[in-house]
Amino acid sequence: MSKKATGIVSYLSLIGWIIAFCAGDKEGAKFHLNQSLVLLLANLAVSVLSGIISAVLGGSIIGAIFSLLFAVVNIFLFVCWILGLVAACKEEEKEIPLLGSIKILK
């Protein structure tokens, strides 16, 4: 896979990320592989926390506030995903807001 295709596929899903990591141009698309991995892990963390808080505080006002907070965070992560995907399509190395400076892949 080319650098551009690897970057785009890495944003599509966890399976897309694994395919891009294993079969793609790792060196050329390392930036987008890292960005999409950070987004995937952030989404996983928010989902797990949301489930735990919902189970513990489900029917209370505090639970409703946390649900609203998690909804806002999910919208933010979705916007970051779109920004990353657009940057991969344009072959730009633009960091996503707030999370872009996190480097997991060296």
PDB file of N, CA and C in Angstrom:
ATOM      1  N   MET A   1       0.837  -1.178   0.000  1.00  0.00           N
ATOM      2  CA  MET A   1       0.000   0.000   0.000  1.00  0.00           C
ATOM      3  C   MET A   1       0.882   1.241   0.000  1.00  0.00           C
ATOM      4  N   SER A   2       0.418   2.272  -0.646  1.00  0.00           N
ATOM      5  CA  SER A   2       1.157   3.534  -0.674  1.00  0.00           C
ATOM      6  C   SER A   2       1.018   4.256   0.669  1.00  0.00           C
ATOM      7  N   LYS A   3       1.804   5.301   0.838  1.00  0.00           N
ATOM      8  CA  LYS A   3       1.759   6.110   2.057  1.00  0.00           C
ATOM      9  C   LYS A   3       0.360   6.696   2.262  1.00  0.00           C
ATOM     10  N   LYS A   4      -0.223   7.222   1.195  1.00  0.00           N
ATOM     11  CA  LYS A   4      -1.544   7.843   1.274  1.00  0.00           C
ATOM     12  C   LYS A   4      -2.606   6.807   1.630  1.00  0.00           C
ATOM     13  N   ALA A   5      -2.598   5.660   0.953  1.00  0.00           N
ATOM     14  CA  ALA A   5      -3.588   4.618   1.226  1.00  0.00           C
ATOM     15  C   ALA A   5      -3.432   4.076   2.644  1.00  0.00           C
ATOM     16  N   THR A   6      -2.202   3.912   3.094  1.00  0.00           N
ATOM     17  CA  THR A   6      -1.960   3.429   4.453  1.00  0.00           C
ATOM     18  C   THR A   6      -2.528   4.404   5.472  1.00  0.00           C
ATOM     19  N   GLY A   7      -2.295   5.699   5.268  1.00  0.00           N
ATOM     20  CA  GLY A   7      -2.824   6.709   6.179  1.00  0.00           C
ATOM     21  C   GLY A   7      -4.333   6.720   6.220  1.00  0.00           C
ATOM     22  N   ILE A   8      -4.962   6.606   5.068  1.00  0.00           N
ATOM     23  CA  ILE A   8      -6.425   6.625   5.006  1.00  0.00           C
ATOM     24  C   ILE A   8      -7.011   5.371   5.660  1.00  0.00           C
ATOM     25  N   VAL A   9      -6.485   4.213   5.324  1.00  0.00           N
ATOM     26  CA  VAL A   9      -7.013   2.945   5.864  1.00  0.00           C
ATOM     27  C   VAL A   9      -6.844   2.886   7.377  1.00  0.00           C
ATOM     28  N   SER A  10      -5.779   3.495   7.894  1.00  0.00           N
ATOM     29  CA  SER A  10      -5.541   3.444   9.343  1.00  0.00           C
ATOM     30  C   SER A  10      -6.635   4.138  10.141  1.00  0.00           C
ATOM     31  N   TYR A  11      -7.332   5.088   9.540  1.00  0.00           N
ATOM     32  CA  TYR A  11      -8.397   5.805  10.244  1.00  0.00           C
ATOM     33  C   TYR A  11      -9.748   5.088  10.182  1.00  0.00           C
ATOM     34  N   LEU A  12      -9.896   4.071   9.351  1.00  0.00           N
ATOM     35  CA  LEU A  12     -11.227   3.505   9.107  1.00  0.00           C
ATOM     36  C   LEU A  12     -11.789   2.699  10.264  1.00  0.00           C
ATOM     37  N   SER A  13     -10.978   1.919  10.936  1.00  0.00           N
ATOM     38  CA  SER A  13     -11.436   1.135  12.087  1.00  0.00           C
ATOM     39  C   SER A  13     -10.225   0.478  12.716  1.00  0.00           C
ATOM     40  N   LEU A  14     -10.442  -0.287  13.762  1.00  0.00           N
ATOM     41  CA  LEU A  14      -9.345  -1.029  14.373  1.00  0.00           C
ATOM     42  C   LEU A  14      -8.784  -2.044  13.385  1.00  0.00           C
ATOM     43  N   ILE A  15      -9.663  -2.707  12.660  1.00  0.00           N
ATOM     44  CA  ILE A  15      -9.215  -3.673  11.654  1.00  0.00           C
ATOM     45  C   ILE A  15      -8.447  -2.947  10.547  1.00  0.00           C
ATOM     46  N   GLY A  16      -8.929  -1.786  10.129  1.00  0.00           N
ATOM     47  CA  GLY A  16      -8.220  -0.987   9.138  1.00  0.00           C
ATOM     48  C   GLY A  16      -6.850  -0.572   9.635  1.00  0.00           C
ATOM     49  N   TRP A  17      -6.753  -0.221  10.914  1.00  0.00           N
ATOM     50  CA  TRP A  17      -5.467   0.156  11.484  1.00  0.00           C
ATOM     51  C   TRP A  17      -4.502  -1.030  11.460  1.00  0.00           C
ATOM     52  N   ILE A  18      -4.998  -2.205  11.833  1.00  0.00           N
ATOM     53  CA  ILE A  18      -4.149  -3.402  11.841  1.00  0.00           C
ATOM     54  C   ILE A  18      -3.676  -3.722  10.424  1.00  0.00           C
ATOM     55  N   ILE A  19      -4.575  -3.638   9.449  1.00  0.00           N
ATOM     56  CA  ILE A  19      -4.191  -3.892   8.050  1.00  0.00           C
ATOM     57  C   ILE A  19      -3.153  -2.868   7.600  1.00  0.00           C
ATOM     58  N   ALA A  20      -3.378  -1.600   7.907  1.00  0.00           N
ATOM     59  CA  ALA A  20      -2.433  -0.552   7.506  1.00  0.00           C
ATOM     60  C   ALA A  20      -1.082  -0.764   8.179  1.00  0.00           C
ATOM     61  N   PHE A  21      -1.087  -1.178   9.433  1.00  0.00           N
ATOM     62  CA  PHE A  21       0.160  -1.388  10.158  1.00  0.00           C
ATOM     63  C   PHE A  21       0.931  -2.581   9.607  1.00  0.00           C
ATOM     64  N   CYS A  22       0.210  -3.649   9.277  1.00  0.00           N
ATOM     65  CA  CYS A  22       0.872  -4.878   8.811  1.00  0.00           C
ATOM     66  C   CYS A  22       1.233  -4.841   7.331  1.00  0.00           C
ATOM     67  N   ALA A  23       0.369  -4.279   6.497  1.00  0.00           N
ATOM     68  CA  ALA A  23       0.563  -4.375   5.050  1.00  0.00           C
ATOM     69  C   ALA A  23       0.929  -3.061   4.380  1.00  0.00           C
ATOM     70  N   GLY A  24       0.918  -1.980   5.135  1.00  0.00           N
ATOM     71  CA  GLY A  24       1.126  -0.679   4.514  1.00  0.00           C
ATOM     72  C   GLY A  24       2.544  -0.169   4.628  1.00  0.00           C
ATOM     73  N   ASP A  25       2.740   1.035   4.161  1.00  0.00           N
ATOM     74  CA  ASP A  25       4.022   1.728   4.225  1.00  0.00           C
ATOM     75  C   ASP A  25       4.162   2.324   5.624  1.00  0.00           C
ATOM     76  N   LYS A  26       4.708   1.535   6.560  1.00  0.00           N
ATOM     77  CA  LYS A  26       4.788   1.954   7.956  1.00  0.00           C
ATOM     78  C   LYS A  26       5.632   3.209   8.142  1.00  0.00           C
ATOM     79  N   GLU A  27       6.750   3.264   7.482  1.00  0.00           N
ATOM     80  CA  GLU A  27       7.632   4.422   7.645  1.00  0.00           C
ATOM     81  C   GLU A  27       7.018   5.685   7.055  1.00  0.00           C
ATOM     82  N   GLY A  28       6.411   5.577   5.894  1.00  0.00           N
ATOM     83  CA  GLY A  28       5.824   6.743   5.247  1.00  0.00           C
ATOM     84  C   GLY A  28       4.592   7.265   5.951  1.00  0.00           C
ATOM     85  N   ALA A  29       3.804   6.368   6.516  1.00  0.00           N
ATOM     86  CA  ALA A  29       2.539   6.764   7.135  1.00  0.00           C
ATOM     87  C   ALA A  29       2.572   6.637   8.658  1.00  0.00           C
ATOM     88  N   LYS A  30       3.763   6.612   9.236  1.00  0.00           N
ATOM     89  CA  LYS A  30       3.883   6.449  10.686  1.00  0.00           C
ATOM     90  C   LYS A  30       3.118   7.539  11.441  1.00  0.00           C
ATOM     91  N   PHE A  31       3.141   8.750  10.921  1.00  0.00           N
ATOM     92  CA  PHE A  31       2.435   9.855  11.562  1.00  0.00           C
ATOM     93  C   PHE A  31       0.941   9.543  11.674  1.00  0.00           C
ATOM     94  N   HIS A  32       0.320   9.134  10.577  1.00  0.00           N
ATOM     95  CA  HIS A  32      -1.118   8.864  10.596  1.00  0.00           C
ATOM     96  C   HIS A  32      -1.452   7.576  11.343  1.00  0.00           C
ATOM     97  N   LEU A  33      -0.558   6.601  11.297  1.00  0.00           N
ATOM     98  CA  LEU A  33      -0.762   5.397  12.108  1.00  0.00           C
ATOM     99  C   LEU A  33      -0.795   5.762  13.587  1.00  0.00           C
ATOM    100  N   ASN A  34       0.093   6.649  14.016  1.00  0.00           N
ATOM    101  CA  ASN A  34       0.125   7.079  15.406  1.00  0.00           C
ATOM    102  C   ASN A  34      -1.124   7.881  15.764  1.00  0.00           C
ATOM    103  N   GLN A  35      -1.496   8.824  14.906  1.00  0.00           N
ATOM    104  CA  GLN A  35      -2.666   9.662  15.182  1.00  0.00           C
ATOM    105  C   GLN A  35      -3.942   8.820  15.298  1.00  0.00           C
ATOM    106  N   SER A  36      -4.110   7.887  14.379  1.00  0.00           N
ATOM    107  CA  SER A  36      -5.325   7.066  14.415  1.00  0.00           C
ATOM    108  C   SER A  36      -5.313   6.110  15.604  1.00  0.00           C
ATOM    109  N   LEU A  37      -4.127   5.632  16.010  1.00  0.00           N
ATOM    110  CA  LEU A  37      -4.041   4.776  17.196  1.00  0.00           C
ATOM    111  C   LEU A  37      -4.412   5.557  18.451  1.00  0.00           C
ATOM    112  N   VAL A  38      -3.949   6.788  18.553  1.00  0.00           N
ATOM    113  CA  VAL A  38      -4.305   7.637  19.696  1.00  0.00           C
ATOM    114  C   VAL A  38      -5.825   7.846  19.740  1.00  0.00           C
ATOM    115  N   LEU A  39      -6.434   8.100  18.586  1.00  0.00           N
ATOM    116  CA  LEU A  39      -7.892   8.274  18.532  1.00  0.00           C
ATOM    117  C   LEU A  39      -8.622   6.994  18.921  1.00  0.00           C
ATOM    118  N   LEU A  40      -8.147   5.850  18.438  1.00  0.00           N
ATOM    119  CA  LEU A  40      -8.782   4.579  18.789  1.00  0.00           C
ATOM    120  C   LEU A  40      -8.703   4.315  20.295  1.00  0.00           C
ATOM    121  N   LEU A  41      -7.541   4.559  20.880  1.00  0.00           N
ATOM    122  CA  LEU A  41      -7.383   4.332  22.315  1.00  0.00           C
ATOM    123  C   LEU A  41      -8.195   5.330  23.139  1.00  0.00           C
ATOM    124  N   ALA A  42      -8.263   6.574  22.694  1.00  0.00           N
ATOM    125  CA  ALA A  42      -9.081   7.573  23.397  1.00  0.00           C
ATOM    126  C   ALA A  42     -10.551   7.188  23.336  1.00  0.00           C
ATOM    127  N   ASN A  43     -10.996   6.729  22.179  1.00  0.00           N
ATOM    128  CA  ASN A  43     -12.386   6.301  22.031  1.00  0.00           C
ATOM    129  C   ASN A  43     -12.681   5.096  22.922  1.00  0.00           C
ATOM    130  N   LEU A  44     -11.751   4.156  22.994  1.00  0.00           N
ATOM    131  CA  LEU A  44     -11.918   2.992  23.860  1.00  0.00           C
ATOM    132  C   LEU A  44     -11.998   3.405  25.326  1.00  0.00           C
ATOM    133  N   ALA A  45     -11.121   4.309  25.739  1.00  0.00           N
ATOM    134  CA  ALA A  45     -11.120   4.784  27.125  1.00  0.00           C
ATOM    135  C   ALA A  45     -12.427   5.487  27.474  1.00  0.00           C
ATOM    136  N   VAL A  46     -12.906   6.336  26.580  1.00  0.00           N
ATOM    137  CA  VAL A  46     -14.167   7.048  26.825  1.00  0.00           C
ATOM    138  C   VAL A  46     -15.329   6.059  26.894  1.00  0.00           C
ATOM    139  N   SER A  47     -15.331   5.066  26.034  1.00  0.00           N
ATOM    140  CA  SER A  47     -16.412   4.077  26.037  1.00  0.00           C
ATOM    141  C   SER A  47     -16.423   3.264  27.329  1.00  0.00           C
ATOM    142  N   VAL A  48     -15.248   2.840  27.779  1.00  0.00           N
ATOM    143  CA  VAL A  48     -15.165   2.064  29.019  1.00  0.00           C
ATOM    144  C   VAL A  48     -15.592   2.915  30.211  1.00  0.00           C
ATOM    145  N   LEU A  49     -15.067   4.133  30.298  1.00  0.00           N
ATOM    146  CA  LEU A  49     -15.449   5.017  31.399  1.00  0.00           C
ATOM    147  C   LEU A  49     -16.943   5.330  31.373  1.00  0.00           C
ATOM    148  N   SER A  50     -17.472   5.544  30.192  1.00  0.00           N
ATOM    149  CA  SER A  50     -18.900   5.826  30.058  1.00  0.00           C
ATOM    150  C   SER A  50     -19.735   4.651  30.555  1.00  0.00           C
ATOM    151  N   GLY A  51     -19.339   3.452  30.194  1.00  0.00           N
ATOM    152  CA  GLY A  51     -20.066   2.265  30.653  1.00  0.00           C
ATOM    153  C   GLY A  51     -19.995   2.082  32.155  1.00  0.00           C
ATOM    154  N   ILE A  52     -18.818   2.298  32.737  1.00  0.00           N
ATOM    155  CA  ILE A  52     -18.654   2.148  34.189  1.00  0.00           C
ATOM    156  C   ILE A  52     -19.467   3.199  34.926  1.00  0.00           C
ATOM    157  N   ILE A  53     -19.350   4.455  34.504  1.00  0.00           N
ATOM    158  CA  ILE A  53     -20.085   5.538  35.180  1.00  0.00           C
ATOM    159  C   ILE A  53     -21.583   5.340  35.012  1.00  0.00           C
ATOM    160  N   SER A  54     -22.009   4.897  33.840  1.00  0.00           N
ATOM    161  CA  SER A  54     -23.431   4.655  33.608  1.00  0.00           C
ATOM    162  C   SER A  54     -23.954   3.542  34.508  1.00  0.00           C
ATOM    163  N   ALA A  55     -23.158   2.509  34.702  1.00  0.00           N
ATOM    164  CA  ALA A  55     -23.590   1.406  35.562  1.00  0.00           C
ATOM    165  C   ALA A  55     -23.654   1.830  37.024  1.00  0.00           C
ATOM    166  N   VAL A  56     -22.735   2.683  37.446  1.00  0.00           N
ATOM    167  CA  VAL A  56     -22.682   3.087  38.854  1.00  0.00           C
ATOM    168  C   VAL A  56     -23.673   4.211  39.150  1.00  0.00           C
ATOM    169  N   LEU A  57     -23.745   5.208  38.269  1.00  0.00           N
ATOM    170  CA  LEU A  57     -24.554   6.395  38.535  1.00  0.00           C
ATOM    171  C   LEU A  57     -25.733   6.538  37.573  1.00  0.00           C
ATOM    172  N   GLY A  58     -26.198   5.450  37.034  1.00  0.00           N
ATOM    173  CA  GLY A  58     -27.185   5.449  35.966  1.00  0.00           C
ATOM    174  C   GLY A  58     -28.364   6.390  36.102  1.00  0.00           C
ATOM    175  N   GLY A  59     -29.110   6.320  37.158  1.00  0.00           N
ATOM    176  CA  GLY A  59     -30.354   7.078  37.248  1.00  0.00           C
ATOM    177  C   GLY A  59     -30.250   8.413  37.953  1.00  0.00           C
ATOM    178  N   SER A  60     -29.075   8.825  38.348  1.00  0.00           N
ATOM    179  CA  SER A  60     -28.943  10.058  39.124  1.00  0.00           C
ATOM    180  C   SER A  60     -28.648  11.266  38.234  1.00  0.00           C
ATOM    181  N   ILE A  61     -28.731  12.420  38.848  1.00  0.00           N
ATOM    182  CA  ILE A  61     -28.414  13.669  38.146  1.00  0.00           C
ATOM    183  C   ILE A  61     -26.939  13.683  37.757  1.00  0.00           C
ATOM    184  N   ILE A  62     -26.089  13.214  38.644  1.00  0.00           N
ATOM    185  CA  ILE A  62     -24.647  13.176  38.349  1.00  0.00           C
ATOM    186  C   ILE A  62     -24.386  12.255  37.168  1.00  0.00           C
ATOM    187  N   GLY A  63     -25.102  11.144  37.095  1.00  0.00           N
ATOM    188  CA  GLY A  63     -24.980  10.238  35.950  1.00  0.00           C
ATOM    189  C   GLY A  63     -25.386  10.915  34.654  1.00  0.00           C
ATOM    190  N   ALA A  64     -26.433  11.724  34.711  1.00  0.00           N
ATOM    191  CA  ALA A  64     -26.880  12.452  33.515  1.00  0.00           C
ATOM    192  C   ALA A  64     -25.843  13.491  33.088  1.00  0.00           C
ATOM    193  N   ILE A  65     -25.230  14.137  34.048  1.00  0.00           N
ATOM    194  CA  ILE A  65     -24.188  15.121  33.733  1.00  0.00           C
ATOM    195  C   ILE A  65     -23.002  14.433  33.082  1.00  0.00           C
ATOM    196  N   PHE A  66     -22.595  13.288  33.632  1.00  0.00           N
ATOM    197  CA  PHE A  66     -21.484  12.546  33.032  1.00  0.00           C
ATOM    198  C   PHE A  66     -21.843  12.042  31.641  1.00  0.00           C
ATOM    199  N   SER A  67     -23.076  11.627  31.440  1.00  0.00           N
ATOM    200  CA  SER A  67     -23.501  11.178  30.110  1.00  0.00           C
ATOM    201  C   SER A  67     -23.393  12.313  29.102  1.00  0.00           C
ATOM    202  N   LEU A  68     -23.794  13.495  29.491  1.00  0.00           N
ATOM    203  CA  LEU A  68     -23.666  14.664  28.629  1.00  0.00           C
ATOM    204  C   LEU A  68     -22.196  14.978  28.338  1.00  0.00           C
ATOM    205  N   LEU A  69     -21.360  14.880  29.366  1.00  0.00           N
ATOM    206  CA  LEU A  69     -19.930  15.121  29.202  1.00  0.00           C
ATOM    207  C   LEU A  69     -19.316  14.115  28.222  1.00  0.00           C
ATOM    208  N   PHE A  70     -19.680  12.843  28.364  1.00  0.00           N
ATOM    209  CA  PHE A  70     -19.148  11.826  27.458  1.00  0.00           C
ATOM    210  C   PHE A  70     -19.656  12.027  26.029  1.00  0.00           C
ATOM    211  N   ALA A  71     -20.866  12.519  25.878  1.00  0.00           N
ATOM    212  CA  ALA A  71     -21.390  12.813  24.545  1.00  0.00           C
ATOM    213  C   ALA A  71     -20.573  13.927  23.887  1.00  0.00           C
ATOM    214  N   VAL A  72     -20.238  14.956  24.645  1.00  0.00           N
ATOM    215  CA  VAL A  72     -19.425  16.050  24.121  1.00  0.00           C
ATOM    216  C   VAL A  72     -18.032  15.549  23.744  1.00  0.00           C
ATOM    217  N   VAL A  73     -17.442  14.703  24.583  1.00  0.00           N
ATOM    218  CA  VAL A  73     -16.119  14.151  24.287  1.00  0.00           C
ATOM    219  C   VAL A  73     -16.174  13.281  23.033  1.00  0.00           C
ATOM    220  N   ASN A  74     -17.244  12.498  22.873  1.00  0.00           N
ATOM    221  CA  ASN A  74     -17.385  11.668  21.671  1.00  0.00           C
ATOM    222  C   ASN A  74     -17.523  12.529  20.411  1.00  0.00           C
ATOM    223  N   ILE A  75     -18.239  13.633  20.508  1.00  0.00           N
ATOM    224  CA  ILE A  75     -18.346  14.549  19.361  1.00  0.00           C
ATOM    225  C   ILE A  75     -16.975  15.134  19.039  1.00  0.00           C
ATOM    226  N   PHE A  76     -16.219  15.515  20.070  1.00  0.00           N
ATOM    227  CA  PHE A  76     -14.867  16.026  19.867  1.00  0.00           C
ATOM    228  C   PHE A  76     -13.982  14.981  19.176  1.00  0.00           C
ATOM    229  N   LEU A  77     -14.047  13.728  19.627  1.00  0.00           N
ATOM    230  CA  LEU A  77     -13.241  12.665  19.021  1.00  0.00           C
ATOM    231  C   LEU A  77     -13.655  12.416  17.575  1.00  0.00           C
ATOM    232  N   PHE A  78     -14.950  12.529  17.287  1.00  0.00           N
ATOM    233  CA  PHE A  78     -15.420  12.364  15.914  1.00  0.00           C
ATOM    234  C   PHE A  78     -14.874  13.471  15.008  1.00  0.00           C
ATOM    235  N   VAL A  79     -14.882  14.705  15.501  1.00  0.00           N
ATOM    236  CA  VAL A  79     -14.334  15.824  14.724  1.00  0.00           C
ATOM    237  C   VAL A  79     -12.828  15.625  14.504  1.00  0.00           C
ATOM    238  N   CYS A  80     -12.122  15.157  15.535  1.00  0.00           N
ATOM    239  CA  CYS A  80     -10.690  14.872  15.389  1.00  0.00           C
ATOM    240  C   CYS A  80     -10.460  13.777  14.362  1.00  0.00           C
ATOM    241  N   TRP A  81     -11.324  12.759  14.350  1.00  0.00           N
ATOM    242  CA  TRP A  81     -11.217  11.675  13.370  1.00  0.00           C
ATOM    243  C   TRP A  81     -11.377  12.216  11.949  1.00  0.00           C
ATOM    244  N   ILE A  82     -12.358  13.086  11.762  1.00  0.00           N
ATOM    245  CA  ILE A  82     -12.564  13.682  10.433  1.00  0.00           C
ATOM    246  C   ILE A  82     -11.348  14.517  10.028  1.00  0.00           C
ATOM    247  N   LEU A  83     -10.818  15.319  10.952  1.00  0.00           N
ATOM    248  CA  LEU A  83      -9.639  16.135  10.652  1.00  0.00           C
ATOM    249  C   LEU A  83      -8.444  15.269  10.272  1.00  0.00           C
ATOM    250  N   GLY A  84      -8.257  14.166  10.991  1.00  0.00           N
ATOM    251  CA  GLY A  84      -7.159  13.265  10.681  1.00  0.00           C
ATOM    252  C   GLY A  84      -7.332  12.585   9.340  1.00  0.00           C
ATOM    253  N   LEU A  85      -8.552  12.149   9.048  1.00  0.00           N
ATOM    254  CA  LEU A  85      -8.840  11.480   7.777  1.00  0.00           C
ATOM    255  C   LEU A  85      -8.634  12.442   6.604  1.00  0.00           C
ATOM    256  N   VAL A  86      -9.086  13.675   6.752  1.00  0.00           N
ATOM    257  CA  VAL A  86      -8.902  14.676   5.692  1.00  0.00           C
ATOM    258  C   VAL A  86      -7.413  14.959   5.495  1.00  0.00           C
ATOM    259  N   ALA A  87      -6.668  15.063   6.588  1.00  0.00           N
ATOM    260  CA  ALA A  87      -5.227  15.299   6.475  1.00  0.00           C
ATOM    261  C   ALA A  87      -4.538  14.126   5.777  1.00  0.00           C
ATOM    262  N   ALA A  88      -4.966  12.903   6.067  1.00  0.00           N
ATOM    263  CA  ALA A  88      -4.385  11.730   5.405  1.00  0.00           C
ATOM    264  C   ALA A  88      -4.715  11.739   3.920  1.00  0.00           C
ATOM    265  N   CYS A  89      -5.921  12.157   3.567  1.00  0.00           N
ATOM    266  CA  CYS A  89      -6.308  12.230   2.156  1.00  0.00           C
ATOM    267  C   CYS A  89      -5.471  13.266   1.406  1.00  0.00           C
ATOM    268  N   LYS A  90      -5.118  14.339   2.084  1.00  0.00           N
ATOM    269  CA  LYS A  90      -4.314  15.394   1.457  1.00  0.00           C
ATOM    270  C   LYS A  90      -2.811  15.142   1.609  1.00  0.00           C
ATOM    271  N   GLU A  91      -2.459  14.045   2.262  1.00  0.00           N
ATOM    272  CA  GLU A  91      -1.062  13.694   2.549  1.00  0.00           C
ATOM    273  C   GLU A  91      -0.352  14.776   3.361  1.00  0.00           C
ATOM    274  N   GLU A  92      -1.072  15.370   4.307  1.00  0.00           N
ATOM    275  CA  GLU A  92      -0.516  16.366   5.213  1.00  0.00           C
ATOM    276  C   GLU A  92      -0.262  15.722   6.563  1.00  0.00           C
ATOM    277  N   GLU A  93       0.681  16.228   7.303  1.00  0.00           N
ATOM    278  CA  GLU A  93       0.949  15.739   8.653  1.00  0.00           C
ATOM    279  C   GLU A  93       0.495  16.790   9.659  1.00  0.00           C
ATOM    280  N   LYS A  94      -0.808  16.937   9.781  1.00  0.00           N
ATOM    281  CA  LYS A  94      -1.424  17.887  10.698  1.00  0.00           C
ATOM    282  C   LYS A  94      -1.853  17.150  11.955  1.00  0.00           C
ATOM    283  N   GLU A  95      -1.394  17.631  13.103  1.00  0.00           N
ATOM    284  CA  GLU A  95      -1.776  16.990  14.355  1.00  0.00           C
ATOM    285  C   GLU A  95      -3.234  17.292  14.685  1.00  0.00           C
ATOM    286  N   ILE A  96      -3.903  16.303  15.269  1.00  0.00           N
ATOM    287  CA  ILE A  96      -5.270  16.520  15.726  1.00  0.00           C
ATOM    288  C   ILE A  96      -5.228  17.351  17.008  1.00  0.00           C
ATOM    289  N   PRO A  97      -6.277  18.116  17.278  1.00  0.00           N
ATOM    290  CA  PRO A  97      -6.275  18.974  18.466  1.00  0.00           C
ATOM    291  C   PRO A  97      -6.181  18.167  19.770  1.00  0.00           C
ATOM    292  N   LEU A  98      -5.442  18.688  20.708  1.00  0.00           N
ATOM    293  CA  LEU A  98      -5.236  18.172  22.063  1.00  0.00           C
ATOM    294  C   LEU A  98      -4.524  16.820  22.128  1.00  0.00           C
ATOM    295  N   LEU A  99      -4.854  15.886  21.282  1.00  0.00           N
ATOM    296  CA  LEU A  99      -4.294  14.539  21.353  1.00  0.00           C
ATOM    297  C   LEU A  99      -3.141  14.320  20.389  1.00  0.00           C
ATOM    298  N   GLY A 100      -2.930  15.226  19.475  1.00  0.00           N
ATOM    299  CA  GLY A 100      -1.957  15.040  18.416  1.00  0.00           C
ATOM    300  C   GLY A 100      -0.517  14.958  18.865  1.00  0.00           C
ATOM    301  N   SER A 101      -0.213  15.523  20.014  1.00  0.00           N
ATOM    302  CA  SER A 101       1.178  15.517  20.483  1.00  0.00           C
ATOM    303  C   SER A 101       1.566  14.197  21.162  1.00  0.00           C
ATOM    304  N   ILE A 102       0.608  13.330  21.400  1.00  0.00           N
ATOM    305  CA  ILE A 102       0.898  12.037  22.023  1.00  0.00           C
ATOM    306  C   ILE A 102       1.537  11.120  20.985  1.00  0.00           C
ATOM    307  N   LYS A 103       2.706  10.601  21.321  1.00  0.00           N
ATOM    308  CA  LYS A 103       3.423   9.702  20.405  1.00  0.00           C
ATOM    309  C   LYS A 103       3.475   8.308  21.025  1.00  0.00           C
ATOM    310  N   ILE A 104       2.793   7.366  20.395  1.00  0.00           N
ATOM    311  CA  ILE A 104       2.829   5.977  20.856  1.00  0.00           C
ATOM    312  C   ILE A 104       3.809   5.181  20.009  1.00  0.00           C
ATOM    313  N   LEU A 105       3.761   5.383  18.699  1.00  0.00           N
ATOM    314  CA  LEU A 105       4.675   4.709  17.785  1.00  0.00           C
ATOM    315  C   LEU A 105       5.919   5.566  17.608  1.00  0.00           C
ATOM    316  N   LYS A 106       7.054   4.958  17.754  1.00  0.00           N
ATOM    317  CA  LYS A 106       8.320   5.700  17.592  1.00  0.00           C
ATOM    318  C   LYS A 106       8.859   5.505  16.206  1.00  0.00           C
TER     319      LYS A 106
END
